[in-house]
Amino acid sequence: MPPLYLASGSPRRRELLTQIGVAFATLDATIDETPLPSEPAHAYVARLALAKAHAGLAGVEASAVVLGADTAVVLEGRILGKPADRDDALAMLAALSGREHQVLTAVALATQGRADVRVVSSGVTFRPLLPGEADAYWASGEPRDKAGSYGIQGLAAVFVSHLHGSYSAVVGLPLCETAELLANFGIPCWQRPSEMDL
């Protein structure tokens, strides 16, 4: 079985991969995440996931498989990234209040001679936020490093009235599609303890 590397510093992605019983090591794969002019959101997340996976290949053994992923919150075609500051976060949360938006997550696997990527789209609906809620949520510290200024797996769960799609993809890694890709690259889920030593 080839060794697997996760090209991400996200604790949420580490937890999700661990949840499905996959052995992996993490590595840093810093890339430029600036959207290209007129780049559609689907193409943007797919490009970044592939770029992270390919960037991770530079520092690993030739037999390794590298997993890259990227998540974008999209409202009416506009990508909502991580907030620059409090005002930016509050503006995003106000825009999401009482409305449905899309969360796009791409997962990519790459080796020295092969790569594949999947993009998963989920619809998330926020209930109308009450006065002061967005400010209190910002004060919690949670929105600071989150696309769209919220994390569904954290305190912002109380804002979500409806989810259509993959919960794990909204958190940061679509587990069904990830498991299918891993299997295609010779890496099983639900590994026995003896298989999980990297």
mmCIF file with all atom_site columns, C-alpha atoms in Angstrom:
data_model
loop_
_atom_site.group_PDB
_atom_site.id
_atom_site.type_symbol
_atom_site.label_atom_id
_atom_site.label_alt_id
_atom_site.label_comp_id
_atom_site.label_asym_id
_atom_site.label_entity_id
_atom_site.label_seq_id
_atom_site.pdbx_PDB_ins_code
_atom_site.Cartn_x
_atom_site.Cartn_y
_atom_site.Cartn_z
_atom_site.occupancy
_atom_site.B_iso_or_equiv
_atom_site.pdbx_formal_charge
_atom_site.auth_seq_id
_atom_site.auth_comp_id
_atom_site.auth_asym_id
_atom_site.auth_atom_id
_atom_site.pdbx_PDB_model_num
ATOM 1   C CA . MET A 1 1   ? 0.000   0.000  0.000   1.00 0.00 ? 1   MET A CA 1
ATOM 2   C CA . PRO A 1 2   ? 1.467   3.387  -0.942  1.00 0.00 ? 2   PRO A CA 1
ATOM 3   C CA . PRO A 1 3   ? 2.073   5.937  1.820   1.00 0.00 ? 3   PRO A CA 1
ATOM 4   C CA . LEU A 1 4   ? -0.488  8.746  1.978   1.00 0.00 ? 4   LEU A CA 1
ATOM 5   C CA . TYR A 1 5   ? 0.277   12.378 2.786   1.00 0.00 ? 5   TYR A CA 1
ATOM 6   C CA . LEU A 1 6   ? -2.283  15.066 3.579   1.00 0.00 ? 6   LEU A CA 1
ATOM 7   C CA . ALA A 1 7   ? -1.190  18.408 2.135   1.00 0.00 ? 7   ALA A CA 1
ATOM 8   C CA . SER A 1 8   ? -3.104  20.491 4.653   1.00 0.00 ? 8   SER A CA 1
ATOM 9   C CA . GLY A 1 9   ? -2.676  22.055 8.052   1.00 0.00 ? 9   GLY A CA 1
ATOM 10  C CA . SER A 1 10  ? -6.417  21.828 8.742   1.00 0.00 ? 10  SER A CA 1
ATOM 11  C CA . PRO A 1 11  ? -7.200  19.967 11.959  1.00 0.00 ? 11  PRO A CA 1
ATOM 12  C CA . ARG A 1 12  ? -10.682 19.308 10.584  1.00 0.00 ? 12  ARG A CA 1
ATOM 13  C CA . ARG A 1 13  ? -9.319  17.452 7.558   1.00 0.00 ? 13  ARG A CA 1
ATOM 14  C CA . ARG A 1 14  ? -6.990  15.425 9.791   1.00 0.00 ? 14  ARG A CA 1
ATOM 15  C CA . GLU A 1 15  ? -9.936  14.433 11.987  1.00 0.00 ? 15  GLU A CA 1
ATOM 16  C CA . LEU A 1 16  ? -12.066 13.450 8.981   1.00 0.00 ? 16  LEU A CA 1
ATOM 17  C CA . LEU A 1 17  ? -9.364  11.234 7.451   1.00 0.00 ? 17  LEU A CA 1
ATOM 18  C CA . THR A 1 18  ? -8.781  9.619  10.843  1.00 0.00 ? 18  THR A CA 1
ATOM 19  C CA . GLN A 1 19  ? -12.543 9.023  11.144  1.00 0.00 ? 19  GLN A CA 1
ATOM 20  C CA . ILE A 1 20  ? -12.523 6.666  8.142   1.00 0.00 ? 20  ILE A CA 1
ATOM 21  C CA . GLY A 1 21  ? -9.516  4.695  9.391   1.00 0.00 ? 21  GLY A CA 1
ATOM 22  C CA . VAL A 1 22  ? -6.839  5.896  6.998   1.00 0.00 ? 22  VAL A CA 1
ATOM 23  C CA . ALA A 1 23  ? -3.145  6.105  7.878   1.00 0.00 ? 23  ALA A CA 1
ATOM 24  C CA . PHE A 1 24  ? -1.455  9.306  6.742   1.00 0.00 ? 24  PHE A CA 1
ATOM 25  C CA . ALA A 1 25  ? 1.189   11.878 7.541   1.00 0.00 ? 25  ALA A CA 1
ATOM 26  C CA . THR A 1 26  ? 0.778   15.615 7.066   1.00 0.00 ? 26  THR A CA 1
ATOM 27  C CA . LEU A 1 27  ? 2.918   18.040 5.134   1.00 0.00 ? 27  LEU A CA 1
ATOM 28  C CA . ASP A 1 28  ? 2.858   21.719 4.271   1.00 0.00 ? 28  ASP A CA 1
ATOM 29  C CA . ALA A 1 29  ? 1.954   22.690 0.708   1.00 0.00 ? 29  ALA A CA 1
ATOM 30  C CA . THR A 1 30  ? 1.642   26.456 0.579   1.00 0.00 ? 30  THR A CA 1
ATOM 31  C CA . ILE A 1 31  ? 0.286   27.780 -2.721  1.00 0.00 ? 31  ILE A CA 1
ATOM 32  C CA . ASP A 1 32  ? -1.101  31.031 -4.095  1.00 0.00 ? 32  ASP A CA 1
ATOM 33  C CA . GLU A 1 33  ? -4.862  30.875 -3.498  1.00 0.00 ? 33  GLU A CA 1
ATOM 34  C CA . THR A 1 34  ? -5.781  33.985 -5.511  1.00 0.00 ? 34  THR A CA 1
ATOM 35  C CA . PRO A 1 35  ? -8.706  33.317 -7.877  1.00 0.00 ? 35  PRO A CA 1
ATOM 36  C CA . LEU A 1 36  ? -7.971  33.804 -11.559 1.00 0.00 ? 36  LEU A CA 1
ATOM 37  C CA . PRO A 1 37  ? -9.922  36.515 -13.432 1.00 0.00 ? 37  PRO A CA 1
ATOM 38  C CA . SER A 1 38  ? -13.469 35.286 -14.190 1.00 0.00 ? 38  SER A CA 1
ATOM 39  C CA . GLU A 1 39  ? -12.622 31.833 -12.783 1.00 0.00 ? 39  GLU A CA 1
ATOM 40  C CA . PRO A 1 40  ? -15.773 29.865 -11.867 1.00 0.00 ? 40  PRO A CA 1
ATOM 41  C CA . ALA A 1 41  ? -15.903 28.653 -8.261  1.00 0.00 ? 41  ALA A CA 1
ATOM 42  C CA . HIS A 1 42  ? -15.935 24.953 -9.284  1.00 0.00 ? 42  HIS A CA 1
ATOM 43  C CA . ALA A 1 43  ? -12.788 25.439 -11.355 1.00 0.00 ? 43  ALA A CA 1
ATOM 44  C CA . TYR A 1 44  ? -11.166 27.464 -8.562  1.00 0.00 ? 44  TYR A CA 1
ATOM 45  C CA . VAL A 1 45  ? -11.514 24.790 -5.844  1.00 0.00 ? 45  VAL A CA 1
ATOM 46  C CA . ALA A 1 46  ? -10.475 22.000 -8.241  1.00 0.00 ? 46  ALA A CA 1
ATOM 47  C CA . ARG A 1 47  ? -7.381  23.948 -9.304  1.00 0.00 ? 47  ARG A CA 1
ATOM 48  C CA . LEU A 1 48  ? -6.340  24.664 -5.710  1.00 0.00 ? 48  LEU A CA 1
ATOM 49  C CA . ALA A 1 49  ? -6.871  21.082 -4.523  1.00 0.00 ? 49  ALA A CA 1
ATOM 50  C CA . LEU A 1 50  ? -4.741  19.781 -7.405  1.00 0.00 ? 50  LEU A CA 1
ATOM 51  C CA . ALA A 1 51  ? -2.098  22.457 -6.839  1.00 0.00 ? 51  ALA A CA 1
ATOM 52  C CA . LYS A 1 52  ? -1.810  21.509 -3.152  1.00 0.00 ? 52  LYS A CA 1
ATOM 53  C CA . ALA A 1 53  ? -1.498  17.819 -4.007  1.00 0.00 ? 53  ALA A CA 1
ATOM 54  C CA . HIS A 1 54  ? 1.168   18.483 -6.644  1.00 0.00 ? 54  HIS A CA 1
ATOM 55  C CA . ALA A 1 55  ? 3.052   20.880 -4.358  1.00 0.00 ? 55  ALA A CA 1
ATOM 56  C CA . GLY A 1 56  ? 3.152   18.173 -1.690  1.00 0.00 ? 56  GLY A CA 1
ATOM 57  C CA . LEU A 1 57  ? 4.767   15.679 -4.070  1.00 0.00 ? 57  LEU A CA 1
ATOM 58  C CA . ALA A 1 58  ? 7.989   17.681 -4.069  1.00 0.00 ? 58  ALA A CA 1
ATOM 59  C CA . GLY A 1 59  ? 9.041   16.505 -0.619  1.00 0.00 ? 59  GLY A CA 1
ATOM 60  C CA . VAL A 1 60  ? 7.915   12.862 -0.490  1.00 0.00 ? 60  VAL A CA 1
ATOM 61  C CA . GLU A 1 61  ? 9.109   9.462  -1.706  1.00 0.00 ? 61  GLU A CA 1
ATOM 62  C CA . ALA A 1 62  ? 8.371   8.459  -5.304  1.00 0.00 ? 62  ALA A CA 1
ATOM 63  C CA . SER A 1 63  ? 5.723   5.885  -4.307  1.00 0.00 ? 63  SER A CA 1
ATOM 64  C CA . ALA A 1 64  ? 3.673   8.338  -2.228  1.00 0.00 ? 64  ALA A CA 1
ATOM 65  C CA . VAL A 1 65  ? 0.138   9.566  -2.796  1.00 0.00 ? 65  VAL A CA 1
ATOM 66  C CA . VAL A 1 66  ? -0.647  13.161 -1.767  1.00 0.00 ? 66  VAL A CA 1
ATOM 67  C CA . LEU A 1 67  ? -4.150  14.398 -0.936  1.00 0.00 ? 67  LEU A CA 1
ATOM 68  C CA . GLY A 1 68  ? -5.001  18.061 -1.416  1.00 0.00 ? 68  GLY A CA 1
ATOM 69  C CA . ALA A 1 69  ? -8.349  19.698 -0.701  1.00 0.00 ? 69  ALA A CA 1
ATOM 70  C CA . ASP A 1 70  ? -9.941  23.109 -0.884  1.00 0.00 ? 70  ASP A CA 1
ATOM 71  C CA . THR A 1 71  ? -13.277 24.514 0.266   1.00 0.00 ? 71  THR A CA 1
ATOM 72  C CA . ALA A 1 72  ? -15.079 27.643 -0.892  1.00 0.00 ? 72  ALA A CA 1
ATOM 73  C CA . VAL A 1 73  ? -18.281 29.262 0.335   1.00 0.00 ? 73  VAL A CA 1
ATOM 74  C CA . VAL A 1 74  ? -20.148 30.669 -2.662  1.00 0.00 ? 74  VAL A CA 1
ATOM 75  C CA . LEU A 1 75  ? -23.039 33.133 -2.586  1.00 0.00 ? 75  LEU A CA 1
ATOM 76  C CA . GLU A 1 76  ? -24.624 34.094 -5.905  1.00 0.00 ? 76  GLU A CA 1
ATOM 77  C CA . GLY A 1 77  ? -21.439 33.135 -7.737  1.00 0.00 ? 77  GLY A CA 1
ATOM 78  C CA . ARG A 1 78  ? -19.166 35.129 -5.411  1.00 0.00 ? 78  ARG A CA 1
ATOM 79  C CA . ILE A 1 79  ? -16.482 33.260 -3.466  1.00 0.00 ? 79  ILE A CA 1
ATOM 80  C CA . LEU A 1 80  ? -16.443 34.213 0.212   1.00 0.00 ? 80  LEU A CA 1
ATOM 81  C CA . GLY A 1 81  ? -12.948 33.565 1.520   1.00 0.00 ? 81  GLY A CA 1
ATOM 82  C CA . LYS A 1 82  ? -11.516 33.886 5.001   1.00 0.00 ? 82  LYS A CA 1
ATOM 83  C CA . PRO A 1 83  ? -12.403 37.232 6.571   1.00 0.00 ? 83  PRO A CA 1
ATOM 84  C CA . ALA A 1 84  ? -9.800  39.982 6.505   1.00 0.00 ? 84  ALA A CA 1
ATOM 85  C CA . ASP A 1 85  ? -11.110 41.465 9.759   1.00 0.00 ? 85  ASP A CA 1
ATOM 86  C CA . ARG A 1 86  ? -14.205 41.855 11.953  1.00 0.00 ? 86  ARG A CA 1
ATOM 87  C CA . ASP A 1 87  ? -16.061 44.114 9.532   1.00 0.00 ? 87  ASP A CA 1
ATOM 88  C CA . ASP A 1 88  ? -15.442 41.697 6.679   1.00 0.00 ? 88  ASP A CA 1
ATOM 89  C CA . ALA A 1 89  ? -16.717 38.773 8.762   1.00 0.00 ? 89  ALA A CA 1
ATOM 90  C CA . LEU A 1 90  ? -19.833 40.623 9.865   1.00 0.00 ? 90  LEU A CA 1
ATOM 91  C CA . ALA A 1 91  ? -20.591 41.609 6.266   1.00 0.00 ? 91  ALA A CA 1
ATOM 92  C CA . MET A 1 92  ? -20.295 37.975 5.141   1.00 0.00 ? 92  MET A CA 1
ATOM 93  C CA . LEU A 1 93  ? -22.506 36.703 7.942   1.00 0.00 ? 93  LEU A CA 1
ATOM 94  C CA . ALA A 1 94  ? -25.108 39.397 7.177   1.00 0.00 ? 94  ALA A CA 1
ATOM 95  C CA . ALA A 1 95  ? -25.067 38.341 3.512   1.00 0.00 ? 95  ALA A CA 1
ATOM 96  C CA . LEU A 1 96  ? -25.574 34.671 4.482   1.00 0.00 ? 96  LEU A CA 1
ATOM 97  C CA . SER A 1 97  ? -28.346 35.412 7.001   1.00 0.00 ? 97  SER A CA 1
ATOM 98  C CA . GLY A 1 98  ? -31.698 33.942 6.012   1.00 0.00 ? 98  GLY A CA 1
ATOM 99  C CA . ARG A 1 99  ? -30.397 32.635 2.696   1.00 0.00 ? 99  ARG A CA 1
ATOM 100 C CA . GLU A 1 100 ? -29.057 29.533 0.992   1.00 0.00 ? 100 GLU A CA 1
ATOM 101 C CA . HIS A 1 101 ? -25.474 29.400 -0.247  1.00 0.00 ? 101 HIS A CA 1
ATOM 102 C CA . GLN A 1 102 ? -23.268 26.739 -1.776  1.00 0.00 ? 102 GLN A CA 1
ATOM 103 C CA . VAL A 1 103 ? -20.202 25.135 -0.249  1.00 0.00 ? 103 VAL A CA 1
ATOM 104 C CA . LEU A 1 104 ? -17.853 23.642 -2.823  1.00 0.00 ? 104 LEU A CA 1
ATOM 105 C CA . THR A 1 105 ? -15.147 21.252 -1.691  1.00 0.00 ? 105 THR A CA 1
ATOM 106 C CA . ALA A 1 106 ? -12.616 19.682 -4.020  1.00 0.00 ? 106 ALA A CA 1
ATOM 107 C CA . VAL A 1 107 ? -10.464 16.703 -3.090  1.00 0.00 ? 107 VAL A CA 1
ATOM 108 C CA . ALA A 1 108 ? -7.497  15.705 -5.246  1.00 0.00 ? 108 ALA A CA 1
ATOM 109 C CA . LEU A 1 109 ? -5.065  12.808 -5.125  1.00 0.00 ? 109 LEU A CA 1
ATOM 110 C CA . ALA A 1 110 ? -1.759  12.878 -6.970  1.00 0.00 ? 110 ALA A CA 1
ATOM 111 C CA . THR A 1 111 ? 1.256   10.647 -7.519  1.00 0.00 ? 111 THR A CA 1
ATOM 112 C CA . GLN A 1 112 ? 4.327   11.245 -9.649  1.00 0.00 ? 112 GLN A CA 1
ATOM 113 C CA . GLY A 1 113 ? 2.446   10.038 -12.736 1.00 0.00 ? 113 GLY A CA 1
ATOM 114 C CA . ARG A 1 114 ? -1.255  10.434 -12.049 1.00 0.00 ? 114 ARG A CA 1
ATOM 115 C CA . ALA A 1 115 ? -3.843  12.811 -10.574 1.00 0.00 ? 115 ALA A CA 1
ATOM 116 C CA . ASP A 1 116 ? -7.594  12.873 -10.067 1.00 0.00 ? 116 ASP A CA 1
ATOM 117 C CA . VAL A 1 117 ? -9.985  15.402 -8.526  1.00 0.00 ? 117 VAL A CA 1
ATOM 118 C CA . ARG A 1 118 ? -13.627 15.488 -7.453  1.00 0.00 ? 118 ARG A CA 1
ATOM 119 C CA . VAL A 1 119 ? -15.730 18.539 -6.614  1.00 0.00 ? 119 VAL A CA 1
ATOM 120 C CA . VAL A 1 120 ? -18.725 18.232 -4.274  1.00 0.00 ? 120 VAL A CA 1
ATOM 121 C CA . SER A 1 121 ? -21.401 20.917 -4.001  1.00 0.00 ? 121 SER A CA 1
ATOM 122 C CA . SER A 1 122 ? -23.634 21.241 -0.944  1.00 0.00 ? 122 SER A CA 1
ATOM 123 C CA . GLY A 1 123 ? -26.423 23.717 -0.229  1.00 0.00 ? 123 GLY A CA 1
ATOM 124 C CA . VAL A 1 124 ? -26.458 25.329 3.213   1.00 0.00 ? 124 VAL A CA 1
ATOM 125 C CA . THR A 1 125 ? -29.281 27.548 4.487   1.00 0.00 ? 125 THR A CA 1
ATOM 126 C CA . PHE A 1 126 ? -28.834 29.963 7.379   1.00 0.00 ? 126 PHE A CA 1
ATOM 127 C CA . ARG A 1 127 ? -31.795 31.031 9.460   1.00 0.00 ? 127 ARG A CA 1
ATOM 128 C CA . PRO A 1 128 ? -32.072 34.810 9.890   1.00 0.00 ? 128 PRO A CA 1
ATOM 129 C CA . LEU A 1 129 ? -29.422 35.905 12.377  1.00 0.00 ? 129 LEU A CA 1
ATOM 130 C CA . LEU A 1 130 ? -30.648 37.821 15.409  1.00 0.00 ? 130 LEU A CA 1
ATOM 131 C CA . PRO A 1 131 ? -29.251 41.263 16.290  1.00 0.00 ? 131 PRO A CA 1
ATOM 132 C CA . GLY A 1 132 ? -25.866 40.882 17.950  1.00 0.00 ? 132 GLY A CA 1
ATOM 133 C CA . GLU A 1 133 ? -25.396 37.222 17.034  1.00 0.00 ? 133 GLU A CA 1
ATOM 134 C CA . ALA A 1 134 ? -22.800 37.814 14.319  1.00 0.00 ? 134 ALA A CA 1
ATOM 135 C CA . ASP A 1 135 ? -20.827 40.108 16.634  1.00 0.00 ? 135 ASP A CA 1
ATOM 136 C CA . ALA A 1 136 ? -20.945 37.552 19.452  1.00 0.00 ? 136 ALA A CA 1
ATOM 137 C CA . TYR A 1 137 ? -19.851 34.844 17.033  1.00 0.00 ? 137 TYR A CA 1
ATOM 138 C CA . TRP A 1 138 ? -16.901 36.942 15.861  1.00 0.00 ? 138 TRP A CA 1
ATOM 139 C CA . ALA A 1 139 ? -15.924 37.518 19.507  1.00 0.00 ? 139 ALA A CA 1
ATOM 140 C CA . SER A 1 140 ? -15.699 33.731 19.984  1.00 0.00 ? 140 SER A CA 1
ATOM 141 C CA . GLY A 1 141 ? -12.692 33.691 17.637  1.00 0.00 ? 141 GLY A CA 1
ATOM 142 C CA . GLU A 1 142 ? -14.079 30.863 15.519  1.00 0.00 ? 142 GLU A CA 1
ATOM 143 C CA . PRO A 1 143 ? -14.742 32.729 12.222  1.00 0.00 ? 143 PRO A CA 1
ATOM 144 C CA . ARG A 1 144 ? -11.221 34.125 11.830  1.00 0.00 ? 144 ARG A CA 1
ATOM 145 C CA . ASP A 1 145 ? -9.750  31.261 9.758   1.00 0.00 ? 145 ASP A CA 1
ATOM 146 C CA . LYS A 1 146 ? -12.932 29.973 8.118   1.00 0.00 ? 146 LYS A CA 1
ATOM 147 C CA . ALA A 1 147 ? -14.096 30.371 4.532   1.00 0.00 ? 147 ALA A CA 1
ATOM 148 C CA . GLY A 1 148 ? -17.321 32.371 4.609   1.00 0.00 ? 148 GLY A CA 1
ATOM 149 C CA . SER A 1 149 ? -16.570 33.338 8.222   1.00 0.00 ? 149 SER A CA 1
ATOM 150 C CA . TYR A 1 150 ? -18.171 30.263 9.766   1.00 0.00 ? 150 TYR A CA 1
ATOM 151 C CA . GLY A 1 151 ? -17.577 26.637 10.690  1.00 0.00 ? 151 GLY A CA 1
ATOM 152 C CA . ILE A 1 152 ? -20.572 24.285 10.537  1.00 0.00 ? 152 ILE A CA 1
ATOM 153 C CA . GLN A 1 153 ? -18.834 21.861 12.911  1.00 0.00 ? 153 GLN A CA 1
ATOM 154 C CA . GLY A 1 154 ? -18.519 24.522 15.600  1.00 0.00 ? 154 GLY A CA 1
ATOM 155 C CA . LEU A 1 155 ? -20.604 27.258 17.181  1.00 0.00 ? 155 LEU A CA 1
ATOM 156 C CA . ALA A 1 156 ? -22.150 28.283 13.850  1.00 0.00 ? 156 ALA A CA 1
ATOM 157 C CA . ALA A 1 157 ? -24.098 25.015 13.744  1.00 0.00 ? 157 ALA A CA 1
ATOM 158 C CA . VAL A 1 158 ? -26.928 26.942 15.421  1.00 0.00 ? 158 VAL A CA 1
ATOM 159 C CA . PHE A 1 159 ? -27.231 29.161 12.319  1.00 0.00 ? 159 PHE A CA 1
ATOM 160 C CA . VAL A 1 160 ? -27.802 26.264 9.906   1.00 0.00 ? 160 VAL A CA 1
ATOM 161 C CA . SER A 1 161 ? -31.480 25.476 9.352   1.00 0.00 ? 161 SER A CA 1
ATOM 162 C CA . HIS A 1 162 ? -30.996 23.177 6.361   1.00 0.00 ? 162 HIS A CA 1
ATOM 163 C CA . LEU A 1 163 ? -28.233 21.233 4.645   1.00 0.00 ? 163 LEU A CA 1
ATOM 164 C CA . HIS A 1 164 ? -28.588 19.578 1.263   1.00 0.00 ? 164 HIS A CA 1
ATOM 165 C CA . GLY A 1 165 ? -25.529 17.532 0.383   1.00 0.00 ? 165 GLY A CA 1
ATOM 166 C CA . SER A 1 166 ? -22.472 16.292 2.248   1.00 0.00 ? 166 SER A CA 1
ATOM 167 C CA . TYR A 1 167 ? -21.901 17.428 5.824   1.00 0.00 ? 167 TYR A CA 1
ATOM 168 C CA . SER A 1 168 ? -18.278 16.265 5.773   1.00 0.00 ? 168 SER A CA 1
ATOM 169 C CA . ALA A 1 169 ? -17.673 18.238 2.570   1.00 0.00 ? 169 ALA A CA 1
ATOM 170 C CA . VAL A 1 170 ? -18.946 21.403 4.252   1.00 0.00 ? 170 VAL A CA 1
ATOM 171 C CA . VAL A 1 171 ? -16.546 20.710 7.135   1.00 0.00 ? 171 VAL A CA 1
ATOM 172 C CA . GLY A 1 172 ? -13.697 20.341 4.633   1.00 0.00 ? 172 GLY A CA 1
ATOM 173 C CA . LEU A 1 173 ? -13.432 16.838 3.124   1.00 0.00 ? 173 LEU A CA 1
ATOM 174 C CA . PRO A 1 174 ? -16.171 14.857 1.324   1.00 0.00 ? 174 PRO A CA 1
ATOM 175 C CA . LEU A 1 175 ? -15.636 11.430 2.851   1.00 0.00 ? 175 LEU A CA 1
ATOM 176 C CA . CYS A 1 176 ? -17.644 9.354  0.365   1.00 0.00 ? 176 CYS A CA 1
ATOM 177 C CA . GLU A 1 177 ? -15.768 10.781 -2.626  1.00 0.00 ? 177 GLU A CA 1
ATOM 178 C CA . THR A 1 178 ? -12.450 10.742 -0.757  1.00 0.00 ? 178 THR A CA 1
ATOM 179 C CA . ALA A 1 179 ? -12.856 7.043  0.034   1.00 0.00 ? 179 ALA A CA 1
ATOM 180 C CA . GLU A 1 180 ? -13.604 6.302  -3.644  1.00 0.00 ? 180 GLU A CA 1
ATOM 181 C CA . LEU A 1 181 ? -10.505 8.192  -4.773  1.00 0.00 ? 181 LEU A CA 1
ATOM 182 C CA . LEU A 1 182 ? -8.316  6.510  -2.166  1.00 0.00 ? 182 LEU A CA 1
ATOM 183 C CA . ALA A 1 183 ? -9.525  3.084  -3.290  1.00 0.00 ? 183 ALA A CA 1
ATOM 184 C CA . ASN A 1 184 ? -8.667  3.996  -6.895  1.00 0.00 ? 184 ASN A CA 1
ATOM 185 C CA . PHE A 1 185 ? -5.116  4.759  -5.715  1.00 0.00 ? 185 PHE A CA 1
ATOM 186 C CA . GLY A 1 186 ? -4.787  1.507  -3.766  1.00 0.00 ? 186 GLY A CA 1
ATOM 187 C CA . ILE A 1 187 ? -5.456  2.906  -0.288  1.00 0.00 ? 187 ILE A CA 1
ATOM 188 C CA . PRO A 1 188 ? -8.300  1.245  1.668   1.00 0.00 ? 188 PRO A CA 1
ATOM 189 C CA . CYS A 1 189 ? -10.400 2.780  4.427   1.00 0.00 ? 189 CYS A CA 1
ATOM 190 C CA . TRP A 1 190 ? -10.983 1.003  7.754   1.00 0.00 ? 190 TRP A CA 1
ATOM 191 C CA . GLN A 1 191 ? -7.346  -0.055 7.890   1.00 0.00 ? 191 GLN A CA 1
ATOM 192 C CA . ARG A 1 192 ? -6.284  -2.517 10.557  1.00 0.00 ? 192 ARG A CA 1
ATOM 193 C CA . PRO A 1 193 ? -3.852  -1.194 13.211  1.00 0.00 ? 193 PRO A CA 1
ATOM 194 C CA . SER A 1 194 ? -0.995  -3.112 11.589  1.00 0.00 ? 194 SER A CA 1
ATOM 195 C CA . GLU A 1 195 ? -1.589  -1.192 8.337   1.00 0.00 ? 195 GLU A CA 1
ATOM 196 C CA . MET A 1 196 ? -1.639  2.211  9.989   1.00 0.00 ? 196 MET A CA 1
ATOM 197 C CA . ASP A 1 197 ? 2.085   2.564  10.731  1.00 0.00 ? 197 ASP A CA 1
ATOM 198 C CA . LEU A 1 198 ? 3.606   5.055  8.310   1.00 0.00 ? 198 LEU A CA 1
#
